[in-house]
């Protein structure tokens, strides 16, 4: 598995330091990788299409011109696979940046200590999400990457599999046939008729959940607390270095 990494910072010293630290961290967990440097947010935005296919992007939040928040917002609105790691000295910007679902926050003064763990966790996450899951049975079965499946919807004796690309595949079966196994890899039952990939949950209320694509799904009142706890636990796995 080849890992593509982008690093963006307007400070040349910090950019070089991050490159060195990424090399150090990746050597222990990945043999095949590429690193590309961007000297400003403006430069990166000119090539945003290619960035959407990267695996990791280390991004300074506070930059002149196009800053890290604007880049993260652009990425979030698009189909992408990149995991954003904010690297910053500005603790006051962390809570604004959290709305863009970063993989990690790392403070620059803790880069040497915190980056190896973040890289190791990112590689594990990428490996998990590129896992192909087998749906269906017999001659009609097929595989879909876990990172593409947004949710499963019950339709009587059938299941509609909704993907982030907007595709819907219908298979015969019951959600309960998949619940146990999928719940072990990041899915949660929010309603009798829905099994959702927690990775795509944007917000939760007492009556519905909103996905990253702004689609709304009903949530059972008895499951609200459990879903909130599961979502918070998922977020905590990746947001560190804030306090």
mmCIF file of C-alpha atoms in Angstrom:
data_model
loop_
_atom_site.group_PDB
_atom_site.id
_atom_site.type_symbol
_atom_site.label_atom_id
_atom_site.label_comp_id
_atom_site.label_asym_id
_atom_site.label_seq_id
_atom_site.Cartn_x
_atom_site.Cartn_y
_atom_site.Cartn_z
ATOM 1 C CA UNK A 1 0.000 0.000 0.000
ATOM 2 C CA UNK A 2 1.530 3.291 -1.128
ATOM 3 C CA UNK A 3 0.848 6.325 1.075
ATOM 4 C CA UNK A 4 0.716 9.836 -0.384
ATOM 5 C CA UNK A 5 1.387 12.674 2.042
ATOM 6 C CA UNK A 6 1.098 16.436 1.566
ATOM 7 C CA UNK A 7 2.576 19.018 3.940
ATOM 8 C CA UNK A 8 1.530 22.674 3.812
ATOM 9 C CA UNK A 9 3.088 25.484 5.862
ATOM 10 C CA UNK A 10 4.137 29.029 4.954
ATOM 11 C CA UNK A 11 7.093 28.870 7.370
ATOM 12 C CA UNK A 12 10.042 27.268 5.547
ATOM 13 C CA UNK A 13 11.702 26.053 8.742
ATOM 14 C CA UNK A 14 8.500 24.399 9.984
ATOM 15 C CA UNK A 15 7.879 22.879 6.548
ATOM 16 C CA UNK A 16 11.329 21.286 6.476
ATOM 17 C CA UNK A 17 10.991 20.093 10.069
ATOM 18 C CA UNK A 18 7.623 18.467 9.376
ATOM 19 C CA UNK A 19 9.027 16.734 6.298
ATOM 20 C CA UNK A 20 11.862 15.291 8.378
ATOM 21 C CA UNK A 21 9.493 14.144 11.123
ATOM 22 C CA UNK A 22 7.092 12.539 8.629
ATOM 23 C CA UNK A 23 9.988 10.613 7.066
ATOM 24 C CA UNK A 24 11.032 9.441 10.519
ATOM 25 C CA UNK A 25 7.517 8.331 11.442
ATOM 26 C CA UNK A 26 6.674 6.648 8.150
ATOM 27 C CA UNK A 27 9.882 4.627 7.970
ATOM 28 C CA UNK A 28 8.651 2.544 10.911
ATOM 29 C CA UNK A 29 5.197 1.714 9.502
ATOM 30 C CA UNK A 30 5.265 2.064 5.719
ATOM 31 C CA UNK A 31 7.868 1.167 3.103
ATOM 32 C CA UNK A 32 6.232 2.866 0.128
ATOM 33 C CA UNK A 33 5.309 6.540 0.384
ATOM 34 C CA UNK A 34 5.633 9.921 -1.316
ATOM 35 C CA UNK A 35 5.805 13.335 0.371
ATOM 36 C CA UNK A 36 4.939 16.579 -1.404
ATOM 37 C CA UNK A 37 5.564 20.030 0.069
ATOM 38 C CA UNK A 38 3.400 23.163 -0.350
ATOM 39 C CA UNK A 39 4.866 26.517 0.701
ATOM 40 C CA UNK A 40 1.487 28.228 1.136
ATOM 41 C CA UNK A 41 -2.231 27.589 1.192
ATOM 42 C CA UNK A 42 -2.535 29.459 -2.106
ATOM 43 C CA UNK A 43 -0.148 27.022 -3.810
ATOM 44 C CA UNK A 44 -2.003 24.024 -2.419
ATOM 45 C CA UNK A 45 -5.401 25.323 -3.524
ATOM 46 C CA UNK A 46 -4.162 25.516 -7.118
ATOM 47 C CA UNK A 47 -3.767 21.736 -7.018
ATOM 48 C CA UNK A 48 -6.676 20.838 -4.745
ATOM 49 C CA UNK A 49 -7.982 18.156 -7.120
ATOM 50 C CA UNK A 50 -4.901 15.991 -6.645
ATOM 51 C CA UNK A 51 -4.891 16.633 -2.883
ATOM 52 C CA UNK A 52 -8.338 15.039 -2.610
ATOM 53 C CA UNK A 53 -6.742 11.691 -3.523
ATOM 54 C CA UNK A 54 -3.931 11.928 -0.945
ATOM 55 C CA UNK A 55 -3.961 9.773 2.164
ATOM 56 C CA UNK A 56 -2.582 12.379 4.599
ATOM 57 C CA UNK A 57 -2.328 16.161 4.633
ATOM 58 C CA UNK A 58 -0.403 17.960 7.382
ATOM 59 C CA UNK A 59 -1.840 21.438 7.407
ATOM 60 C CA UNK A 60 -0.891 24.603 9.252
ATOM 61 C CA UNK A 61 -4.063 26.423 10.334
ATOM 62 C CA UNK A 62 -2.736 29.983 10.488
ATOM 63 C CA UNK A 63 -1.346 31.036 7.087
ATOM 64 C CA UNK A 64 -1.617 34.289 5.088
ATOM 65 C CA UNK A 65 -3.904 34.222 2.069
ATOM 66 C CA UNK A 66 -5.698 30.869 1.947
ATOM 67 C CA UNK A 67 -5.431 29.428 5.458
ATOM 68 C CA UNK A 68 -5.804 25.892 6.798
ATOM 69 C CA UNK A 69 -9.448 26.372 7.742
ATOM 70 C CA UNK A 70 -10.373 27.384 4.182
ATOM 71 C CA UNK A 71 -8.510 24.405 2.754
ATOM 72 C CA UNK A 72 -10.191 21.995 5.181
ATOM 73 C CA UNK A 73 -13.598 23.479 4.346
ATOM 74 C CA UNK A 74 -12.969 22.992 0.630
ATOM 75 C CA UNK A 75 -11.880 19.393 1.186
ATOM 76 C CA UNK A 76 -14.907 18.627 3.357
ATOM 77 C CA UNK A 77 -17.311 19.744 0.605
ATOM 78 C CA UNK A 78 -15.772 17.381 -1.926
ATOM 79 C CA UNK A 79 -15.479 13.633 -2.379
ATOM 80 C CA UNK A 80 -12.088 12.847 -0.891
ATOM 81 C CA UNK A 81 -9.973 10.287 0.912
ATOM 82 C CA UNK A 82 -7.467 12.592 2.603
ATOM 83 C CA UNK A 83 -6.991 12.554 6.377
ATOM 84 C CA UNK A 84 -6.191 16.064 7.602
ATOM 85 C CA UNK A 85 -3.761 16.544 10.471
ATOM 86 C CA UNK A 86 -3.742 20.135 11.713
ATOM 87 C CA UNK A 87 -0.323 21.209 12.960
ATOM 88 C CA UNK A 88 -0.508 24.536 14.763
ATOM 89 C CA UNK A 89 0.655 26.792 17.567
ATOM 90 C CA UNK A 90 -2.754 28.487 17.702
ATOM 91 C CA UNK A 91 -4.778 26.713 20.393
ATOM 92 C CA UNK A 92 -7.485 29.364 19.997
ATOM 93 C CA UNK A 93 -8.256 28.077 16.477
ATOM 94 C CA UNK A 94 -8.679 24.434 17.447
ATOM 95 C CA UNK A 95 -12.368 24.610 18.272
ATOM 96 C CA UNK A 96 -13.168 26.325 14.983
ATOM 97 C CA UNK A 97 -11.142 23.745 13.068
ATOM 98 C CA UNK A 98 -12.844 20.773 14.733
ATOM 99 C CA UNK A 99 -15.947 21.361 12.580
ATOM 100 C CA UNK A 100 -13.971 20.108 9.575
ATOM 101 C CA UNK A 101 -13.446 16.619 10.987
ATOM 102 C CA UNK A 102 -9.634 16.522 11.163
ATOM 103 C CA UNK A 103 -7.887 13.264 11.940
ATOM 104 C CA UNK A 104 -5.638 14.859 14.542
ATOM 105 C CA UNK A 105 -4.490 18.143 16.065
ATOM 106 C CA UNK A 106 -0.790 18.383 16.825
ATOM 107 C CA UNK A 107 0.881 21.359 18.416
ATOM 108 C CA UNK A 108 4.131 22.292 16.714
ATOM 109 C CA UNK A 109 6.082 22.242 19.952
ATOM 110 C CA UNK A 110 4.989 18.602 20.438
ATOM 111 C CA UNK A 111 5.579 17.512 16.843
ATOM 112 C CA UNK A 112 8.458 15.133 17.585
ATOM 113 C CA UNK A 113 6.491 13.375 20.336
ATOM 114 C CA UNK A 114 2.966 13.293 18.857
ATOM 115 C CA UNK A 115 3.466 12.825 15.117
ATOM 116 C CA UNK A 116 4.662 9.174 15.175
ATOM 117 C CA UNK A 117 1.503 8.098 17.040
ATOM 118 C CA UNK A 118 -0.665 10.083 14.624
ATOM 119 C CA UNK A 119 1.041 8.525 11.595
ATOM 120 C CA UNK A 120 0.706 5.011 13.021
ATOM 121 C CA UNK A 121 -3.000 5.589 13.793
ATOM 122 C CA UNK A 122 -3.590 7.064 10.330
ATOM 123 C CA UNK A 123 -2.034 4.055 8.610
ATOM 124 C CA UNK A 124 -4.234 1.742 10.717
ATOM 125 C CA UNK A 125 -7.320 3.787 9.827
ATOM 126 C CA UNK A 126 -6.485 3.788 6.121
ATOM 127 C CA UNK A 127 -5.974 0.023 6.206
ATOM 128 C CA UNK A 128 -9.298 -0.430 8.000
ATOM 129 C CA UNK A 129 -11.237 1.767 5.608
ATOM 130 C CA UNK A 130 -9.820 0.200 2.475
ATOM 131 C CA UNK A 131 -11.082 -3.139 3.746
ATOM 132 C CA UNK A 132 -13.471 -4.701 1.250
ATOM 133 C CA UNK A 133 -16.611 -6.018 2.930
ATOM 134 C CA UNK A 134 -18.566 -8.844 1.321
ATOM 135 C CA UNK A 135 -22.323 -8.270 0.961
ATOM 136 C CA UNK A 136 -24.884 -10.751 -0.316
ATOM 137 C CA UNK A 137 -24.436 -14.489 -0.509
ATOM 138 C CA UNK A 138 -23.719 -17.147 -3.050
ATOM 139 C CA UNK A 139 -23.217 -16.113 -6.675
ATOM 140 C CA UNK A 140 -24.745 -12.659 -6.101
ATOM 141 C CA UNK A 141 -22.264 -11.453 -3.491
ATOM 142 C CA UNK A 142 -19.971 -8.485 -4.049
ATOM 143 C CA UNK A 143 -17.441 -6.392 -2.149
ATOM 144 C CA UNK A 144 -17.540 -2.676 -1.255
ATOM 145 C CA UNK A 145 -14.837 -0.696 0.597
ATOM 146 C CA UNK A 146 -16.040 0.075 4.113
ATOM 147 C CA UNK A 147 -15.104 3.737 3.626
ATOM 148 C CA UNK A 148 -17.650 3.989 0.778
ATOM 149 C CA UNK A 149 -20.708 2.647 2.637
ATOM 150 C CA UNK A 150 -22.691 5.429 4.346
ATOM 151 C CA UNK A 151 -25.591 3.353 5.622
ATOM 152 C CA UNK A 152 -27.793 0.315 5.177
ATOM 153 C CA UNK A 153 -31.555 0.797 4.911
ATOM 154 C CA UNK A 154 -34.091 -1.966 5.552
ATOM 155 C CA UNK A 155 -36.715 -2.443 2.837
ATOM 156 C CA UNK A 156 -38.835 -5.395 3.996
ATOM 157 C CA UNK A 157 -36.973 -8.494 2.776
ATOM 158 C CA UNK A 158 -34.249 -6.423 1.149
ATOM 159 C CA UNK A 159 -31.452 -4.029 2.130
ATOM 160 C CA UNK A 160 -30.515 -0.839 0.295
ATOM 161 C CA UNK A 161 -26.787 -0.119 0.563
ATOM 162 C CA UNK A 162 -26.153 3.626 0.209
ATOM 163 C CA UNK A 163 -22.626 4.748 -0.718
ATOM 164 C CA UNK A 164 -20.944 8.147 -0.513
ATOM 165 C CA UNK A 165 -20.849 8.231 -4.309
ATOM 166 C CA UNK A 166 -24.660 8.308 -4.294
ATOM 167 C CA UNK A 167 -25.081 4.747 -5.545
ATOM 168 C CA UNK A 168 -27.755 2.473 -4.100
ATOM 169 C CA UNK A 169 -27.428 -1.294 -4.340
ATOM 170 C CA UNK A 170 -30.318 -3.561 -3.377
ATOM 171 C CA UNK A 171 -29.649 -7.000 -1.933
ATOM 172 C CA UNK A 172 -31.883 -9.585 -0.363
ATOM 173 C CA UNK A 173 -31.469 -9.893 3.385
ATOM 174 C CA UNK A 174 -32.026 -8.305 6.788
ATOM 175 C CA UNK A 175 -29.995 -5.654 8.545
ATOM 176 C CA UNK A 176 -29.648 -7.978 11.509
ATOM 177 C CA UNK A 177 -27.661 -10.308 9.242
ATOM 178 C CA UNK A 178 -24.908 -7.688 9.105
ATOM 179 C CA UNK A 179 -25.319 -5.772 12.359
ATOM 180 C CA UNK A 180 -22.919 -7.714 14.581
ATOM 181 C CA UNK A 181 -20.027 -7.770 12.123
ATOM 182 C CA UNK A 182 -20.427 -4.199 10.906
ATOM 183 C CA UNK A 183 -20.765 -2.809 14.416
ATOM 184 C CA UNK A 184 -17.244 -4.110 15.060
ATOM 185 C CA UNK A 185 -15.867 -1.902 12.276
ATOM 186 C CA UNK A 186 -17.591 1.412 12.934
ATOM 187 C CA UNK A 187 -21.316 0.988 12.184
ATOM 188 C CA UNK A 188 -24.185 1.607 14.601
ATOM 189 C CA UNK A 189 -27.910 0.784 14.589
ATOM 190 C CA UNK A 190 -29.733 4.123 14.906
ATOM 191 C CA UNK A 191 -33.230 2.843 14.125
ATOM 192 C CA UNK A 192 -34.955 -0.417 13.337
ATOM 193 C CA UNK A 193 -34.531 0.392 9.667
ATOM 194 C CA UNK A 194 -31.045 1.911 9.555
ATOM 195 C CA UNK A 195 -27.468 0.813 10.204
ATOM 196 C CA UNK A 196 -25.107 3.775 9.786
ATOM 197 C CA UNK A 197 -21.373 4.167 9.279
ATOM 198 C CA UNK A 198 -20.383 6.384 12.225
ATOM 199 C CA UNK A 199 -17.634 7.946 10.078
ATOM 200 C CA UNK A 200 -20.283 9.883 8.132
ATOM 201 C CA UNK A 201 -22.318 11.241 11.063
ATOM 202 C CA UNK A 202 -22.172 15.031 11.098
ATOM 203 C CA UNK A 203 -24.642 15.798 13.907
ATOM 204 C CA UNK A 204 -27.199 14.114 16.177
ATOM 205 C CA UNK A 205 -30.456 15.455 17.614
ATOM 206 C CA UNK A 206 -33.264 13.815 19.559
ATOM 207 C CA UNK A 207 -35.148 13.072 16.337
ATOM 208 C CA UNK A 208 -32.602 12.579 13.569
ATOM 209 C CA UNK A 209 -29.003 12.296 12.539
ATOM 210 C CA UNK A 210 -27.461 14.391 9.788
ATOM 211 C CA UNK A 211 -24.794 12.838 7.587
ATOM 212 C CA UNK A 212 -21.813 14.623 6.064
ATOM 213 C CA UNK A 213 -23.733 14.987 2.776
ATOM 214 C CA UNK A 214 -26.574 16.689 4.753
ATOM 215 C CA UNK A 215 -28.897 13.728 4.283
ATOM 216 C CA UNK A 216 -31.150 13.211 7.321
ATOM 217 C CA UNK A 217 -32.119 9.864 8.848
ATOM 218 C CA UNK A 218 -34.522 9.114 11.710
ATOM 219 C CA UNK A 219 -33.168 8.006 15.058
ATOM 220 C CA UNK A 220 -35.059 6.037 17.705
ATOM 221 C CA UNK A 221 -35.502 7.959 20.947
ATOM 222 C CA UNK A 222 -34.200 4.975 22.896
ATOM 223 C CA UNK A 223 -30.970 5.002 20.875
ATOM 224 C CA UNK A 224 -30.092 8.714 21.015
ATOM 225 C CA UNK A 225 -27.766 8.500 24.034
ATOM 226 C CA UNK A 226 -26.040 5.369 22.752
ATOM 227 C CA UNK A 227 -25.456 6.895 19.309
ATOM 228 C CA UNK A 228 -24.100 10.120 20.831
ATOM 229 C CA UNK A 229 -21.715 8.145 23.027
ATOM 230 C CA UNK A 230 -20.555 6.025 20.093
ATOM 231 C CA UNK A 231 -19.993 9.096 17.955
ATOM 232 C CA UNK A 232 -18.100 10.894 20.729
ATOM 233 C CA UNK A 233 -15.954 7.813 21.259
ATOM 234 C CA UNK A 234 -15.154 7.644 17.547
ATOM 235 C CA UNK A 235 -14.185 11.326 17.485
ATOM 236 C CA UNK A 236 -11.994 10.947 20.585
ATOM 237 C CA UNK A 237 -9.999 8.235 18.838
ATOM 238 C CA UNK A 238 -8.692 10.843 16.416
ATOM 239 C CA UNK A 239 -8.776 14.268 18.089
ATOM 240 C CA UNK A 240 -5.790 14.593 20.386
ATOM 241 C CA UNK A 241 -3.328 17.233 21.465
ATOM 242 C CA UNK A 242 -6.045 19.796 22.224
ATOM 243 C CA UNK A 243 -5.548 20.070 25.955
#
